[in-house]
Amino acid sequence: MKALQYTAYGHSPVVNEVPEPVPGPGEVLVRVAGAALNPLDVKIGAGYVQEYFPITFPSTVGTDLAGTVERLGPGVTGWGIGDAVICRTDPTAGGAVAEYAVVPAASLVAAPTTVPLDAAAGLATAAATAWQAVIEIAELRSGQKVLVHAGAGGVGSFVIQLARRTGAHVVTTASSAAAEIVRKLGADEVVDYTSVDFRTAVSDVDVVVDSVGGEIEARSLDVLKPGGLLVSLPVPPDFERAAARGLRAEFVFHASDAERLAKVAAAANEGLDIVVDRTVRLSGAADAFDYVAQGHAKGKVIVRP
Ligand SMILES: NC(=O)c1ccc[n+]([C@@H]2O[C@H](COP(=O)([O-])OP(=O)(O)OC[C@H]3O[C@@H](n4cnc5c(N)ncnc54)[C@H](OP(=O)(O)O)[C@@H]3O)[C@@H](O)[C@H]2O)c1
């Protein structure tokens, strides 16, 4: 079969011919309908996160996949051949961007029935991280104001929708090219980050969900209410600086969790939308990977082997 593989840290991945994996005890072979790329894949390939997610080369790219059960390993029950599933693999294991992937049966979740199966891969990291940030960490509620940075991004596009579902007032930063997308997702206000400093456009915010980091994180403290909460995605925020200003800060460390992913799949069945920037074949996966690395995807980039 073909798979997109890392060959060394700091090199763009390439499509290789590799043996079809064989499911061991407790594992399932999935025929991949779609795999979603994430900035995490780029960070893994660059070697930035090798302390947490070390890989050995060659290693197949990707944590997010959707597909159908092709074969069951010894001892697997509860799943049948042909079942439509989604899952997030452990980042160290990867393996999603390939024609077939072997995954632990315990990581599988029934795919939502209301969205195309290949696109459903886009839920695995981005939507589940958004769920963790909005529902579990921020516990956002009706009447609160949330600022969502990078609302058109993979995570941001789900954060807007989940925040909107809580009844919160949603302000988001996005370039003018993405304004329509984020409004359709439910943003009440859109700030064009390319021409406006968001601090001049928004204040008295209860929660900021920041998937940009750096200077954006630092400036976000200026718009929070006393006691407000900064939820950071790219790296752990400056907890001391936040505390010194009477604010709270939390880092989202997203670990694969089938229970949470099942809730996200249910939300998709209830209308949570998956914004797909582009869908490519495996032959275009390396270019798609480079595109994700540039940081301007609108929603998810899907590889359909
Ligand atoms: N901690 C965790 O567990 C966890 C989990 C998931 C993701 N993350 C991290 O969260 C970050 C975002 O992930 P993602 O998948 O959402 O990324 P993404 O899909 O690549 O985000 C791209 C989007 O970011 C927008 N953007 C770029 N710079 C911006 C800025 N200064 N202000 C506002 N928008 C900006 C782009 O808008 P334009 O194209 O209009 O410029 C584009 O729509 C990454 O660093 C990722 O590694 C962390």
GROMACS .gro file of C-alpha atoms and ligand atoms in nm:
model
  353
    1MET     CA    1   0.000   0.000   0.000
    2LYS     CA    2   0.097   0.365  -0.020
    3ALA     CA    3   0.161   0.586   0.282
    4LEU     CA    4   0.284   0.941   0.343
    5GLN     CA    5   0.598   0.904   0.551
    6TYR     CA    6   0.847   1.108   0.745
    7THR     CA    7   1.199   1.006   0.646
    8ALA     CA    8   1.399   1.240   0.870
    9TYR     CA    9   1.331   1.539   1.095
   10GLY     CA   10   1.318   1.862   0.899
   11HIS     CA   11   1.236   1.704   0.563
   12SER     CA   12   0.900   1.716   0.384
   13PRO     CA   13   0.731   1.375   0.400
   14VAL     CA   14   0.712   1.155   0.089
   15VAL     CA   15   0.474   0.889  -0.039
   16ASN     CA   16   0.630   0.544  -0.003
   17GLU     CA   17   0.520   0.192  -0.095
   18VAL     CA   18   0.501  -0.001   0.236
   19PRO     CA   19   0.367  -0.339   0.351
   20GLU     CA   20   0.001  -0.345   0.453
   21PRO     CA   21  -0.004  -0.351   0.836
   22VAL     CA   22  -0.141  -0.654   1.018
   23PRO     CA   23  -0.367  -0.608   1.323
   24GLY     CA   24  -0.239  -0.768   1.643
   25PRO     CA   25  -0.442  -0.859   1.950
   26GLY     CA   26  -0.690  -0.584   2.034
   27GLU     CA   27  -0.623  -0.403   1.706
   28VAL     CA   28  -0.824  -0.336   1.392
   29LEU     CA   29  -0.720  -0.281   1.032
   30VAL     CA   30  -0.905   0.020   0.890
   31ARG     CA   31  -0.936   0.097   0.521
   32VAL     CA   32  -0.877   0.473   0.529
   33ALA     CA   33  -1.144   0.683   0.356
   34GLY     CA   34  -0.992   1.010   0.473
   35ALA     CA   35  -0.708   1.136   0.690
   36ALA     CA   36  -0.697   1.492   0.825
   37LEU     CA   37  -0.371   1.684   0.854
   38ASN     CA   38  -0.292   1.901   1.156
   39PRO     CA   39  -0.021   2.149   1.256
   40LEU     CA   40   0.086   1.879   1.504
   41ASP     CA   41   0.191   1.660   1.209
   42VAL     CA   42   0.411   1.947   1.090
   43LYS     CA   43   0.562   1.992   1.438
   44ILE     CA   44   0.631   1.618   1.464
   45GLY     CA   45   0.804   1.617   1.124
   46ALA     CA   46   1.011   1.922   1.214
   47GLY     CA   47   1.126   1.750   1.533
   48TYR     CA   48   0.984   2.028   1.752
   49VAL     CA   49   0.793   1.791   1.979
   50GLN     CA   50   1.024   1.489   1.983
   51GLU     CA   51   1.055   1.511   2.360
   52TYR     CA   52   0.684   1.423   2.389
   53PHE     CA   53   0.620   1.239   2.062
   54PRO     CA   54   0.942   1.072   1.944
   55ILE     CA   55   0.924   0.884   1.614
   56THR     CA   56   1.155   0.641   1.437
   57PHE     CA   57   1.206   0.669   1.063
   58PRO     CA   58   1.042   0.595   0.830
   59SER     CA   59   0.717   0.671   1.005
   60THR     CA   60   0.370   0.720   0.858
   61VAL     CA   61   0.223   1.067   0.904
   62GLY     CA   62  -0.106   1.149   1.073
   63THR     CA   63  -0.325   1.095   1.377
   64ASP     CA   64  -0.673   1.158   1.236
   65LEU     CA   65  -0.855   0.904   1.024
   66ALA     CA   66  -1.196   0.789   0.913
   67GLY     CA   67  -1.267   0.469   0.726
   68THR     CA   68  -1.420   0.125   0.736
   69VAL     CA   69  -1.318  -0.176   0.939
   70GLU     CA   70  -1.134  -0.414   0.707
   71ARG     CA   71  -1.008  -0.684   0.944
   72LEU     CA   72  -1.024  -0.759   1.318
   73GLY     CA   73  -0.721  -0.863   1.520
   74PRO     CA   74  -0.744  -1.147   1.773
   75GLY     CA   75  -0.981  -1.080   2.063
   76VAL     CA   76  -1.157  -0.779   1.914
   77THR     CA   77  -1.531  -0.767   1.976
   78GLY     CA   78  -1.790  -0.498   1.926
   79TRP     CA   79  -1.688  -0.406   1.573
   80GLY     CA   80  -1.772  -0.571   1.243
   81ILE     CA   81  -1.622  -0.571   0.896
   82GLY     CA   82  -1.742  -0.266   0.703
   83ASP     CA   83  -1.830  -0.055   1.009
   84ALA     CA   84  -1.766   0.315   0.946
   85VAL     CA   85  -1.533   0.451   1.214
   86ILE     CA   86  -1.322   0.749   1.311
   87CYS     CA   87  -1.026   0.758   1.544
   88ARG     CA   88  -0.726   0.955   1.661
   89THR     CA   89  -0.409   0.753   1.688
   90ASP     CA   90  -0.137   0.825   1.939
   91PRO     CA   91   0.087   1.095   1.783
   92THR     CA   92   0.394   0.877   1.829
   93ALA     CA   93   0.227   0.594   1.638
   94GLY     CA   94   0.078   0.814   1.362
   95GLY     CA   95  -0.019   0.599   1.064
   96ALA     CA   96  -0.331   0.778   0.940
   97VAL     CA   97  -0.218   0.908   0.600
   98ALA     CA   98  -0.212   0.571   0.427
   99GLU     CA   99  -0.441   0.337   0.241
  100TYR     CA  100  -0.476   0.119   0.552
  101ALA     CA  101  -0.402   0.178   0.919
  102VAL     CA  102  -0.384  -0.049   1.221
  103VAL     CA  103  -0.533   0.111   1.531
  104PRO     CA  104  -0.631  -0.006   1.881
  105ALA     CA  105  -0.996  -0.117   1.879
  106ALA     CA  106  -1.044   0.084   2.197
  107SER     CA  107  -0.970   0.406   2.007
  108LEU     CA  108  -1.250   0.353   1.752
  109VAL     CA  109  -1.571   0.554   1.750
  110ALA     CA  110  -1.868   0.506   1.516
  111ALA     CA  111  -1.844   0.766   1.242
  112PRO     CA  112  -2.119   1.028   1.223
  113THR     CA  113  -2.373   0.936   0.959
  114THR     CA  114  -2.456   1.289   0.847
  115VAL     CA  115  -2.119   1.392   0.701
  116PRO     CA  116  -1.906   1.240   0.425
  117LEU     CA  117  -1.686   0.970   0.578
  118ASP     CA  118  -1.356   1.114   0.451
  119ALA     CA  119  -1.432   1.458   0.598
  120ALA     CA  120  -1.526   1.303   0.935
  121ALA     CA  121  -1.152   1.248   0.990
  122GLY     CA  122  -1.138   1.623   1.053
  123LEU     CA  123  -1.317   1.577   1.383
  124ALA     CA  124  -1.051   1.363   1.548
  125THR     CA  125  -0.805   1.627   1.668
  126ALA     CA  126  -0.952   1.966   1.581
  127ALA     CA  127  -1.311   1.919   1.698
  128ALA     CA  128  -1.213   1.712   2.001
  129THR     CA  129  -0.961   1.978   2.106
  130ALA     CA  130  -1.224   2.248   2.060
  131TRP     CA  131  -1.461   2.041   2.275
  132GLN     CA  132  -1.197   2.010   2.545
  133ALA     CA  133  -1.132   2.386   2.538
  134VAL     CA  134  -1.490   2.514   2.524
  135ILE     CA  135  -1.692   2.254   2.712
  136GLU     CA  136  -1.448   2.093   2.956
  137ILE     CA  137  -1.195   2.366   3.039
  138ALA     CA  138  -1.378   2.696   2.986
  139GLU     CA  139  -1.723   2.554   3.071
  140LEU     CA  140  -1.853   2.837   2.856
  141ARG     CA  141  -2.213   2.939   2.921
  142SER     CA  142  -2.491   3.152   2.787
  143GLY     CA  143  -2.438   3.524   2.833
  144GLN     CA  144  -2.058   3.505   2.837
  145LYS     CA  145  -1.840   3.668   2.573
  146VAL     CA  146  -1.569   3.460   2.409
  147LEU     CA  147  -1.291   3.574   2.178
  148VAL     CA  148  -1.183   3.299   1.940
  149HIS     CA  149  -0.853   3.363   1.769
  150ALA     CA  150  -0.804   3.213   1.422
  151GLY     CA  151  -1.172   3.130   1.389
  152ALA     CA  152  -1.123   2.999   1.037
  153GLY     CA  153  -0.858   2.748   1.142
  154GLY     CA  154  -0.913   2.380   1.197
  155VAL     CA  155  -0.967   2.415   1.571
  156GLY     CA  156  -1.116   2.766   1.557
  157SER     CA  157  -1.392   2.663   1.317
  158PHE     CA  158  -1.517   2.412   1.576
  159VAL     CA  159  -1.459   2.647   1.872
  160ILE     CA  160  -1.692   2.904   1.714
  161GLN     CA  161  -1.967   2.648   1.663
  162LEU     CA  162  -1.940   2.490   2.007
  163ALA     CA  163  -1.926   2.833   2.172
  164ARG     CA  164  -2.232   2.941   1.979
  165ARG     CA  165  -2.419   2.631   2.094
  166THR     CA  166  -2.363   2.732   2.457
  167GLY     CA  167  -2.535   3.064   2.392
  168ALA     CA  168  -2.218   3.270   2.439
  169HIS     CA  169  -2.151   3.585   2.236
  170VAL     CA  170  -1.878   3.492   1.989
  171VAL     CA  171  -1.613   3.733   1.862
  172THR     CA  172  -1.346   3.595   1.632
  173THR     CA  173  -1.033   3.707   1.453
  174ALA     CA  174  -1.000   3.610   1.087
  175SER     CA  175  -0.871   3.763   0.766
  176SER     CA  176  -1.127   3.923   0.532
  177ALA     CA  177  -1.097   3.618   0.305
  178ALA     CA  178  -1.240   3.405   0.585
  179ALA     CA  179  -1.502   3.648   0.718
  180GLU     CA  180  -1.795   3.480   0.545
  181ILE     CA  181  -1.688   3.136   0.662
  182VAL     CA  182  -1.672   3.237   1.028
  183ARG     CA  183  -2.001   3.427   1.015
  184LYS     CA  184  -2.173   3.120   0.873
  185LEU     CA  185  -2.027   2.914   1.158
  186GLY     CA  186  -2.196   3.146   1.406
  187ALA     CA  187  -1.955   3.429   1.488
  188ASP     CA  188  -2.142   3.738   1.608
  189GLU     CA  189  -1.848   3.972   1.542
  190VAL     CA  190  -1.546   3.932   1.316
  191VAL     CA  191  -1.224   4.128   1.358
  192ASP     CA  192  -0.990   4.132   1.057
  193TYR     CA  193  -0.660   4.056   1.227
  194THR     CA  194  -0.463   4.167   0.921
  195SER     CA  195  -0.574   4.530   0.952
  196VAL     CA  196  -0.709   4.578   1.306
  197ASP     CA  197  -0.552   4.528   1.649
  198PHE     CA  198  -0.828   4.325   1.814
  199ARG     CA  199  -0.773   4.516   2.140
  200THR     CA  200  -0.936   4.822   1.980
  201ALA     CA  201  -1.243   4.620   1.878
  202VAL     CA  202  -1.321   4.394   2.173
  203SER     CA  203  -1.320   4.421   2.552
  204ASP     CA  204  -1.482   4.269   2.865
  205VAL     CA  205  -1.420   3.917   2.743
  206ASP     CA  206  -1.490   3.620   2.973
  207VAL     CA  207  -1.285   3.365   2.779
  208VAL     CA  208  -1.020   3.385   2.506
  209VAL     CA  209  -0.946   3.068   2.310
  210ASP     CA  210  -0.608   3.128   2.151
  211SER     CA  211  -0.471   2.901   1.881
  212VAL     CA  212  -0.210   3.151   1.759
  213GLY     CA  213   0.018   3.220   2.058
  214GLY     CA  214   0.314   3.459   2.096
  215GLU     CA  215   0.220   3.826   2.077
  216ILE     CA  216  -0.148   3.737   2.028
  217GLU     CA  217  -0.146   3.552   2.360
  218ALA     CA  218   0.018   3.845   2.540
  219ARG     CA  219  -0.227   4.098   2.393
  220SER     CA  220  -0.524   3.877   2.478
  221LEU     CA  221  -0.475   3.952   2.848
  222ASP     CA  222  -0.569   4.315   2.774
  223VAL     CA  223  -0.923   4.228   2.664
  224LEU     CA  224  -1.016   3.987   2.945
  225LYS     CA  225  -1.245   4.089   3.231
  226PRO     CA  226  -1.102   4.061   3.583
  227GLY     CA  227  -1.099   3.689   3.662
  228GLY     CA  228  -1.132   3.605   3.291
  229LEU     CA  229  -0.980   3.294   3.138
  230LEU     CA  230  -0.718   3.251   2.866
  231VAL     CA  231  -0.726   2.904   2.708
  232SER     CA  232  -0.409   2.843   2.504
  233LEU     CA  233  -0.350   2.580   2.239
  234PRO     CA  234  -0.008   2.623   2.072
  235VAL     CA  235   0.211   2.621   2.385
  236PRO     CA  236   0.154   2.656   2.761
  237PRO     CA  237   0.066   3.020   2.832
  238ASP     CA  238   0.250   3.252   3.067
  239PHE     CA  239   0.061   3.150   3.382
  240GLU     CA  240   0.246   3.397   3.608
  241ARG     CA  241   0.181   3.697   3.386
  242ALA     CA  242  -0.190   3.609   3.377
  243ALA     CA  243  -0.208   3.557   3.753
  244ALA     CA  244  -0.028   3.887   3.818
  245ARG     CA  245  -0.312   4.059   3.636
  246GLY     CA  246  -0.588   3.876   3.819
  247LEU     CA  247  -0.659   3.647   3.525
  248ARG     CA  248  -0.665   3.270   3.482
  249ALA     CA  249  -0.481   3.076   3.214
  250GLU     CA  250  -0.507   2.713   3.105
  251PHE     CA  251  -0.320   2.505   2.850
  252VAL     CA  252  -0.511   2.248   2.647
  253PHE     CA  253  -0.313   1.927   2.623
  254HIS     CA  254  -0.522   1.719   2.390
  255ALA     CA  255  -0.481   1.348   2.447
  256SER     CA  256  -0.672   1.100   2.232
  257ASP     CA  257  -0.991   1.002   2.411
  258ALA     CA  258  -1.257   0.783   2.247
  259GLU     CA  259  -1.523   0.890   2.497
  260ARG     CA  260  -1.478   1.257   2.409
  261LEU     CA  261  -1.457   1.178   2.038
  262ALA     CA  262  -1.791   0.994   2.060
  263LYS     CA  263  -1.947   1.312   2.201
  264VAL     CA  264  -1.798   1.507   1.912
  265ALA     CA  265  -1.933   1.254   1.660
  266ALA     CA  266  -2.277   1.293   1.820
  267ALA     CA  267  -2.244   1.670   1.785
  268ALA     CA  268  -2.163   1.622   1.415
  269ASN     CA  269  -2.483   1.420   1.378
  270GLU     CA  270  -2.663   1.715   1.538
  271GLY     CA  271  -2.518   1.965   1.290
  272LEU     CA  272  -2.160   2.047   1.393
  273ASP     CA  273  -2.013   2.139   1.058
  274ILE     CA  274  -1.675   2.025   0.927
  275VAL     CA  275  -1.523   2.302   0.714
  276VAL     CA  276  -1.306   2.139   0.449
  277ASP     CA  277  -1.042   2.362   0.294
  278ARG     CA  278  -0.939   2.100   0.037
  279THR     CA  279  -0.939   1.728  -0.026
  280VAL     CA  280  -0.641   1.573  -0.204
  281ARG     CA  281  -0.531   1.228  -0.316
  282LEU     CA  282  -0.226   1.062  -0.161
  283SER     CA  283  -0.018   1.182  -0.456
  284GLY     CA  284  -0.092   1.538  -0.343
  285ALA     CA  285  -0.047   1.472   0.028
  286ALA     CA  286   0.308   1.609   0.054
  287ASP     CA  287   0.197   1.940  -0.101
  288ALA     CA  288  -0.104   1.946   0.130
  289PHE     CA  289   0.129   1.891   0.427
  290ASP     CA  290   0.336   2.192   0.316
  291TYR     CA  291   0.015   2.393   0.279
  292VAL     CA  292  -0.086   2.315   0.639
  293ALA     CA  293   0.264   2.416   0.749
  294GLN     CA  294   0.203   2.766   0.607
  295GLY     CA  295  -0.073   2.818   0.867
  296HIS     CA  296  -0.350   2.958   0.648
  297ALA     CA  297  -0.584   2.663   0.603
  298LYS     CA  298  -0.955   2.743   0.625
  299GLY     CA  299  -1.090   2.447   0.817
  300LYS     CA  300  -0.949   2.101   0.754
  301VAL     CA  301  -0.719   1.959   0.489
  302ILE     CA  302  -0.822   1.602   0.405
  303VAL     CA  303  -0.623   1.332   0.227
  304ARG     CA  304  -0.840   1.072   0.054
  305PRO     CA  305  -0.618   0.772  -0.025
  306LIG     N1  306  -0.257   2.184   2.270
  306LIG     C1  307  -0.321   2.097   2.193
  306LIG     O1  308  -0.354   1.986   2.237
  306LIG     C2  309  -0.354   2.135   2.050
  306LIG     C3  310  -0.451   2.064   1.977
  306LIG     C4  311  -0.481   2.107   1.848
  306LIG     C5  312  -0.413   2.216   1.794
  306LIG     N2  313  -0.317   2.277   1.865
  306LIG     C6  314  -0.242   2.391   1.811
  306LIG     O2  315  -0.331   2.497   1.786
  306LIG     C7  316  -0.282   2.574   1.677
  306LIG     C8  317  -0.394   2.590   1.574
  306LIG     O3  318  -0.428   2.465   1.518
  306LIG     P1  319  -0.526   2.459   1.392
  306LIG     O4  320  -0.538   2.317   1.353
  306LIG     O5  321  -0.649   2.536   1.419
  306LIG     O6  322  -0.437   2.540   1.286
  306LIG     P2  323  -0.469   2.583   1.136
  306LIG     O7  324  -0.594   2.516   1.090
  306LIG     O8  325  -0.346   2.563   1.057
  306LIG     O9  326  -0.496   2.740   1.149
  306LIG     C9  327  -0.491   2.815   1.035
  306LIG    C10  328  -0.575   2.941   1.053
  306LIG    O10  329  -0.510   3.031   1.141
  306LIG    C11  330  -0.542   3.163   1.097
  306LIG     N3  331  -0.444   3.256   1.150
  306LIG    C12  332  -0.309   3.251   1.132
  306LIG     N4  333  -0.251   3.354   1.200
  306LIG    C13  334  -0.351   3.424   1.261
  306LIG    C14  335  -0.357   3.538   1.345
  306LIG     N5  336  -0.246   3.604   1.380
  306LIG     N6  337  -0.478   3.580   1.390
  306LIG    C15  338  -0.590   3.514   1.355
  306LIG     N7  339  -0.593   3.405   1.274
  306LIG    C16  340  -0.474   3.361   1.229
  306LIG    C17  341  -0.539   3.152   0.948
  306LIG    O11  342  -0.618   3.255   0.894
  306LIG     P3  343  -0.582   3.324   0.752
  306LIG    O12  344  -0.561   3.216   0.654
  306LIG    O13  345  -0.700   3.407   0.723
  306LIG    O14  346  -0.456   3.400   0.775
  306LIG    C18  347  -0.598   3.013   0.923
  306LIG    O15  348  -0.736   3.017   0.899
  306LIG    C19  349  -0.159   2.501   1.626
  306LIG    O16  350  -0.045   2.557   1.685
  306LIG    C20  351  -0.179   2.360   1.677
  306LIG    O17  352  -0.058   2.287   1.689
  306LIG    C21  353  -0.286   2.240   1.993
   0.00000   0.00000   0.00000
